[in-house]
Amino acid sequence: MQYVECLRVFVRVVELGSITSGGRDLRLTPAVASKRIKELENRLGVRLFNRTTRSITPTEVGGVFYEQAKTVLASLDEAEAVVANFSETPRGALRITAPLGIGRRIIAPLVPEFTERYPEVQVQMRLSDRLVDMVGERLDVAFFLGVPRDSNLKLRHICDCPGVLCAAPGYLERHGTPTSPEDLLGGKHNCLLLRYPRSPEYFWQLRTESGLRRLEVAGRFDADDGDVLTSWALDGHGIANRPRLEVAQHLRSGALVEVLPQTPPLPATFGCLFPHRKLQDPKIRLFVDYMAEAVKAAVGDLQGG
């Protein structure tokens, strides 16, 4: 089993570009990860990496071995999935990711109940509003709120979440309350935008009586964290386009006011993605099924039923 661990460390070091990152990804200290690489090189009798003070890159033979090692590990994972399907007890690490806001408020609180049901499963959760590379980062399940982009992955639709344009009462008192979508254009209002590399949200889409309306809105600042946009809106800095479930409590308290309720944003899809596999690991299937039901209830509670 230590040889298999050496292979896993080697593959992740190649993919992440450093021993520290590769080890951290596998929950190993840099010292242990470095030791595993050395053990593998000693076993093979070759140098797998070129090392400098600033970088580590695979040697020619290391690059060739990397491709073969990936195949070996994929075959091993598939073999374990076959065995797992004969077992009544799913086990092993489950690597999941979710956007920051819904990850904290919805996904994370539901994880403990799943691990209580299946105590031999370890959930490793990563939260980020950036777009993730599921294959490259070896993730099992990725939750999303919006429009999925990767057609190479399997999609499980969970529910649709209404969107809402909202602002603090103080902001509307100072700048006026928009009465039509046109009021959001021409610099009349500071629109708070969610932006990150490869982000699709450089515009807002509103539902109107005449159909879908795409608005090229603008603002003086943006962020790659949805919670930051909500905070800015609460502090009176502009109008935010947020999933209603993310701001429902602030709407109920009056800290935020809905803007243009007659032309709301398009609903966002709440769902999850997971890689296509000939034989799906049962812990992934069980986790997705569990979350699909639990998330619907949680979203309903957050939105007030």
Short mmCIF file of C-alpha atoms in Angstrom, two decimals:
data_model
loop_
_atom_site.label_atom_id
_atom_site.label_comp_id
_atom_site.label_asym_id
_atom_site.label_seq_id
_atom_site.Cartn_x
_atom_site.Cartn_y
_atom_site.Cartn_z
CA MET A 1 0.00 0.00 0.00
CA GLN A 2 2.94 2.37 0.59
CA TYR A 3 3.94 1.94 -3.06
CA VAL A 4 0.44 2.99 -4.11
CA GLU A 5 0.74 6.02 -1.87
CA CYS A 6 4.08 6.83 -3.51
CA LEU A 7 2.37 6.71 -6.90
CA ARG A 8 -0.44 8.99 -5.73
CA VAL A 9 2.02 11.48 -4.28
CA PHE A 10 4.09 11.43 -7.46
CA VAL A 11 1.06 12.07 -9.69
CA ARG A 12 -0.22 14.95 -7.57
CA VAL A 13 3.22 16.55 -7.34
CA VAL A 14 3.44 16.51 -11.14
CA GLU A 15 -0.07 17.96 -11.48
CA LEU A 16 0.26 20.63 -8.79
CA GLY A 17 3.87 21.56 -9.45
CA SER A 18 5.28 21.23 -5.92
CA ILE A 19 5.90 18.62 -3.27
CA THR A 20 4.24 20.78 -0.63
CA SER A 21 1.04 21.18 -2.68
CA GLY A 22 0.98 17.53 -3.70
CA GLY A 23 1.42 16.39 -0.12
CA ARG A 24 -1.15 18.83 1.23
CA ASP A 25 -3.66 17.61 -1.34
CA LEU A 26 -3.23 14.09 0.05
CA ARG A 27 -3.11 15.30 3.67
CA LEU A 28 0.59 14.52 4.03
CA THR A 29 3.30 16.77 5.42
CA PRO A 30 5.94 18.05 2.98
CA ALA A 31 8.49 15.84 4.71
CA VAL A 32 6.41 12.68 4.20
CA ALA A 33 5.56 13.62 0.61
CA SER A 34 9.25 14.21 -0.14
CA LYS A 35 10.11 10.87 1.43
CA ARG A 36 7.54 9.07 -0.76
CA ILE A 37 9.04 10.62 -3.91
CA LYS A 38 12.53 9.55 -2.81
CA GLU A 39 11.32 6.01 -2.10
CA LEU A 40 9.77 5.83 -5.56
CA GLU A 41 12.95 7.08 -7.24
CA ASN A 42 15.04 4.58 -5.28
CA ARG A 43 12.70 1.74 -6.25
CA LEU A 44 12.79 2.68 -9.94
CA GLY A 45 16.47 3.60 -9.96
CA VAL A 46 15.85 6.86 -11.87
CA ARG A 47 15.41 10.54 -11.12
CA LEU A 48 11.78 11.52 -11.65
CA PHE A 49 12.11 15.27 -11.10
CA ASN A 50 14.43 18.11 -11.95
CA ARG A 51 14.64 20.28 -8.85
CA THR A 52 15.68 23.91 -8.50
CA THR A 53 15.24 26.33 -5.62
CA ARG A 54 12.09 27.67 -7.29
CA SER A 55 10.51 24.78 -9.18
CA ILE A 56 10.17 21.07 -9.58
CA THR A 57 9.43 19.56 -13.00
CA PRO A 58 9.33 15.96 -14.19
CA THR A 59 12.31 14.61 -16.07
CA GLU A 60 11.75 12.99 -19.45
CA VAL A 61 11.39 9.58 -17.84
CA GLY A 62 9.28 11.16 -15.10
CA GLY A 63 6.85 12.47 -17.71
CA VAL A 64 6.54 9.04 -19.31
CA PHE A 65 6.10 7.38 -15.91
CA TYR A 66 3.44 9.95 -14.96
CA GLU A 67 1.17 8.89 -17.84
CA GLN A 68 1.52 5.21 -16.91
CA ALA A 69 1.05 5.90 -13.19
CA LYS A 70 -2.22 7.74 -13.91
CA THR A 71 -3.47 4.69 -15.81
CA VAL A 72 -2.48 2.36 -12.97
CA LEU A 73 -4.24 4.49 -10.35
CA ALA A 74 -7.37 4.84 -12.49
CA SER A 75 -7.51 1.06 -12.90
CA LEU A 76 -7.02 0.60 -9.18
CA ASP A 77 -9.82 3.05 -8.40
CA GLU A 78 -12.13 1.22 -10.78
CA ALA A 79 -11.23 -2.13 -9.23
CA GLU A 80 -11.99 -0.73 -5.77
CA ALA A 81 -15.32 0.58 -7.06
CA VAL A 82 -16.19 -2.94 -8.25
CA VAL A 83 -15.45 -4.35 -4.81
CA ALA A 84 -17.28 -1.49 -3.11
CA ASN A 85 -20.45 -2.31 -5.04
CA PHE A 86 -20.43 -5.74 -3.42
CA SER A 87 -20.01 -4.21 0.02
CA GLU A 88 -22.78 -2.78 2.17
CA THR A 89 -20.37 -0.29 3.71
CA PRO A 90 -19.07 2.54 1.51
CA ARG A 91 -15.66 3.77 2.57
CA GLY A 92 -12.84 6.09 1.62
CA ALA A 93 -12.31 9.78 0.93
CA LEU A 94 -14.99 11.81 -0.84
CA ARG A 95 -13.68 15.07 -2.30
CA ILE A 96 -16.34 17.73 -2.81
CA THR A 97 -16.42 21.43 -3.65
CA ALA A 98 -19.07 24.16 -3.48
CA PRO A 99 -19.34 27.94 -3.82
CA LEU A 100 -18.45 29.81 -0.63
CA GLY A 101 -21.91 31.02 0.35
CA ILE A 102 -23.99 27.92 -0.29
CA GLY A 103 -21.10 25.76 0.88
CA ARG A 104 -21.13 27.40 4.30
CA ARG A 105 -24.88 27.79 4.70
CA ILE A 106 -26.28 24.69 3.00
CA ILE A 107 -23.76 21.98 2.11
CA ALA A 108 -21.47 22.01 5.16
CA PRO A 109 -24.28 21.66 7.77
CA LEU A 110 -25.57 18.57 5.93
CA VAL A 111 -22.25 16.72 5.75
CA PRO A 112 -22.13 15.44 9.38
CA GLU A 113 -25.41 13.54 9.04
CA PHE A 114 -24.07 11.75 5.96
CA THR A 115 -20.86 10.74 7.72
CA GLU A 116 -22.91 9.54 10.69
CA ARG A 117 -24.84 7.27 8.34
CA TYR A 118 -21.62 6.09 6.66
CA PRO A 119 -18.84 6.43 9.26
CA GLU A 120 -16.15 4.91 7.02
CA VAL A 121 -16.49 7.76 4.50
CA GLN A 122 -14.27 10.81 4.99
CA VAL A 123 -15.59 13.99 3.36
CA GLN A 124 -12.94 16.47 2.20
CA MET A 125 -14.62 19.79 1.40
CA ARG A 126 -13.18 22.70 -0.59
CA LEU A 127 -15.10 25.99 -0.82
CA SER A 128 -14.47 28.50 -3.60
CA ASP A 129 -16.45 30.78 -5.91
CA ARG A 130 -13.97 30.21 -8.73
CA LEU A 131 -14.57 27.74 -11.53
CA VAL A 132 -12.87 24.47 -10.68
CA ASP A 133 -11.29 21.81 -12.86
CA MET A 134 -12.90 18.65 -11.52
CA VAL A 135 -10.70 16.23 -13.42
CA GLY A 136 -7.47 18.13 -12.81
CA GLU A 137 -8.23 18.61 -9.12
CA ARG A 138 -9.55 15.04 -8.75
CA LEU A 139 -12.87 16.09 -7.26
CA ASP A 140 -15.73 13.65 -6.86
CA VAL A 141 -18.67 16.08 -6.58
CA ALA A 142 -18.95 19.79 -7.37
CA PHE A 143 -22.03 21.75 -6.30
CA PHE A 144 -22.93 24.84 -8.29
CA LEU A 145 -25.50 27.60 -8.29
CA GLY A 146 -25.95 29.04 -11.76
CA VAL A 147 -25.42 27.56 -15.21
CA PRO A 148 -23.11 24.53 -15.57
CA ARG A 149 -20.55 24.79 -18.35
CA ASP A 150 -18.82 21.40 -18.53
CA SER A 151 -20.79 18.98 -20.72
CA ASN A 152 -18.25 16.20 -20.08
CA LEU A 153 -19.57 15.73 -16.56
CA LYS A 154 -22.76 14.16 -15.28
CA LEU A 155 -25.26 16.66 -13.91
CA ARG A 156 -27.77 16.12 -11.12
CA HIS A 157 -30.38 18.88 -11.05
CA ILE A 158 -31.52 19.56 -7.49
CA CYS A 159 -33.78 22.60 -7.70
CA ASP A 160 -34.21 26.03 -9.26
CA CYS A 161 -33.49 29.06 -7.04
CA PRO A 162 -35.16 32.41 -7.83
CA GLY A 163 -32.89 35.41 -8.16
CA VAL A 164 -33.46 38.88 -6.75
CA LEU A 165 -32.08 42.36 -7.32
CA CYS A 166 -31.68 44.04 -3.95
CA ALA A 167 -30.20 47.07 -2.24
CA ALA A 168 -30.15 48.69 1.19
CA PRO A 169 -32.88 51.27 1.93
CA GLY A 170 -30.19 53.93 2.49
CA TYR A 171 -28.73 53.39 -0.98
CA LEU A 172 -32.16 53.73 -2.60
CA GLU A 173 -32.85 56.91 -0.64
CA ARG A 174 -29.64 58.47 -1.96
CA HIS A 175 -29.77 57.24 -5.56
CA GLY A 176 -33.44 56.58 -6.19
CA THR A 177 -35.33 53.34 -6.70
CA PRO A 178 -35.16 51.93 -10.25
CA THR A 179 -38.57 51.63 -11.90
CA SER A 180 -37.45 49.89 -15.10
CA PRO A 181 -34.44 47.86 -16.28
CA GLU A 182 -33.22 50.91 -18.24
CA ASP A 183 -32.59 52.66 -14.93
CA LEU A 184 -29.74 50.22 -14.26
CA LEU A 185 -27.82 51.41 -17.34
CA GLY A 186 -25.79 54.47 -18.14
CA GLY A 187 -24.04 54.72 -14.80
CA LYS A 188 -27.20 55.67 -12.93
CA HIS A 189 -26.60 52.94 -10.37
CA ASN A 190 -23.62 51.05 -8.99
CA CYS A 191 -24.25 47.41 -9.89
CA LEU A 192 -22.25 44.98 -7.77
CA LEU A 193 -20.81 42.26 -9.99
CA LEU A 194 -19.53 38.77 -9.29
CA ARG A 195 -16.38 38.39 -11.37
CA TYR A 196 -13.59 35.85 -11.45
CA PRO A 197 -11.43 34.34 -14.22
CA ARG A 198 -13.72 32.80 -16.87
CA SER A 199 -16.78 34.16 -15.04
CA PRO A 200 -19.89 34.42 -17.25
CA GLU A 201 -21.51 37.06 -15.04
CA TYR A 202 -20.49 40.27 -16.80
CA PHE A 203 -24.14 41.00 -17.50
CA TRP A 204 -27.53 40.49 -15.88
CA GLN A 205 -30.48 38.72 -17.49
CA LEU A 206 -33.94 39.84 -16.40
CA ARG A 207 -37.34 38.37 -17.21
CA THR A 208 -39.66 40.97 -18.72
CA GLU A 209 -43.14 40.89 -20.30
CA SER A 210 -41.50 40.98 -23.72
CA GLY A 211 -39.08 38.15 -22.92
CA LEU A 212 -35.56 37.78 -21.62
CA ARG A 213 -33.61 41.05 -21.37
CA ARG A 214 -29.82 41.06 -21.24
CA LEU A 215 -28.34 44.11 -19.52
CA GLU A 216 -24.70 45.13 -19.82
CA VAL A 217 -24.61 46.64 -16.33
CA ALA A 218 -21.55 48.24 -14.76
CA GLY A 219 -20.27 49.19 -11.34
CA ARG A 220 -17.33 50.77 -9.61
CA PHE A 221 -16.14 47.57 -7.94
CA ASP A 222 -16.63 43.82 -8.14
CA ALA A 223 -15.58 40.68 -6.27
CA ASP A 224 -15.07 36.95 -6.77
CA ASP A 225 -16.96 36.14 -3.53
CA GLY A 226 -20.75 36.36 -3.51
CA ASP A 227 -20.83 37.07 0.21
CA VAL A 228 -18.74 40.20 -0.39
CA LEU A 229 -21.41 41.47 -2.79
CA THR A 230 -24.07 40.90 -0.16
CA SER A 231 -22.00 42.76 2.43
CA TRP A 232 -21.49 45.69 0.07
CA ALA A 233 -25.22 45.80 -0.63
CA LEU A 234 -26.00 45.72 3.11
CA ASP A 235 -23.58 48.61 3.64
CA GLY A 236 -25.41 50.68 1.03
CA HIS A 237 -22.84 50.59 -1.77
CA GLY A 238 -24.98 49.40 -4.66
CA ILE A 239 -27.48 46.96 -6.15
CA ALA A 240 -26.69 43.25 -6.05
CA ASN A 241 -28.05 40.39 -8.14
CA ARG A 242 -28.18 37.49 -5.70
CA PRO A 243 -29.93 34.12 -5.35
CA ARG A 244 -32.93 34.75 -3.09
CA LEU A 245 -31.87 31.99 -0.71
CA GLU A 246 -28.60 33.88 -0.06
CA VAL A 247 -30.34 37.11 1.04
CA ALA A 248 -33.77 35.93 2.22
CA GLN A 249 -33.07 36.75 5.87
CA HIS A 250 -31.98 40.29 4.96
CA LEU A 251 -35.11 40.81 2.86
CA ARG A 252 -37.29 39.63 5.74
CA SER A 253 -35.53 41.93 8.22
CA GLY A 254 -35.70 44.94 5.89
CA ALA A 255 -31.92 45.31 5.75
CA LEU A 256 -32.25 44.79 1.98
CA VAL A 257 -35.14 45.77 -0.29
CA GLU A 258 -36.12 43.98 -3.48
CA VAL A 259 -35.58 46.09 -6.61
CA LEU A 260 -37.59 45.69 -9.83
CA PRO A 261 -39.67 42.75 -8.56
CA GLN A 262 -41.70 42.85 -11.79
CA THR A 263 -38.57 41.98 -13.84
CA PRO A 264 -36.61 39.51 -11.69
CA PRO A 265 -33.33 37.84 -12.70
CA LEU A 266 -33.36 34.40 -14.23
CA PRO A 267 -33.57 31.61 -11.64
CA ALA A 268 -30.28 29.86 -10.91
CA THR A 269 -29.94 26.10 -11.14
CA PHE A 270 -28.81 24.42 -7.93
CA GLY A 271 -27.18 21.12 -8.81
CA CYS A 272 -24.02 19.08 -8.71
CA LEU A 273 -21.57 17.64 -11.21
CA PHE A 274 -19.58 14.44 -11.02
CA PRO A 275 -17.34 12.60 -13.49
CA HIS A 276 -18.64 9.95 -15.87
CA ARG A 277 -17.41 6.52 -14.87
CA LYS A 278 -18.30 3.09 -16.17
CA LEU A 279 -18.83 1.98 -12.60
CA GLN A 280 -19.73 4.73 -10.17
CA ASP A 281 -18.29 4.49 -6.67
CA PRO A 282 -21.27 3.80 -4.36
CA LYS A 283 -20.24 6.50 -1.88
CA ILE A 284 -20.57 9.10 -4.64
CA ARG A 285 -24.00 7.81 -5.63
CA LEU A 286 -25.16 7.69 -2.01
CA PHE A 287 -23.81 11.17 -1.28
CA VAL A 288 -25.45 12.73 -4.35
CA ASP A 289 -28.80 11.06 -3.56
CA TYR A 290 -28.63 12.18 0.06
CA MET A 291 -27.71 15.76 -0.81
CA ALA A 292 -30.34 16.06 -3.51
CA GLU A 293 -33.11 15.48 -0.97
CA ALA A 294 -31.52 17.29 1.97
CA VAL A 295 -30.62 20.38 -0.06
CA LYS A 296 -34.20 20.79 -1.33
CA ALA A 297 -35.44 20.96 2.26
CA ALA A 298 -32.66 23.32 3.32
CA VAL A 299 -33.26 25.67 0.40
CA GLY A 300 -36.98 25.71 1.15
CA ASP A 301 -36.29 26.66 4.76
CA LEU A 302 -33.89 29.45 3.77
CA GLN A 303 -36.35 30.89 1.29
CA GLY A 304 -39.16 30.74 3.79
CA GLY A 305 -40.77 27.58 2.46
#
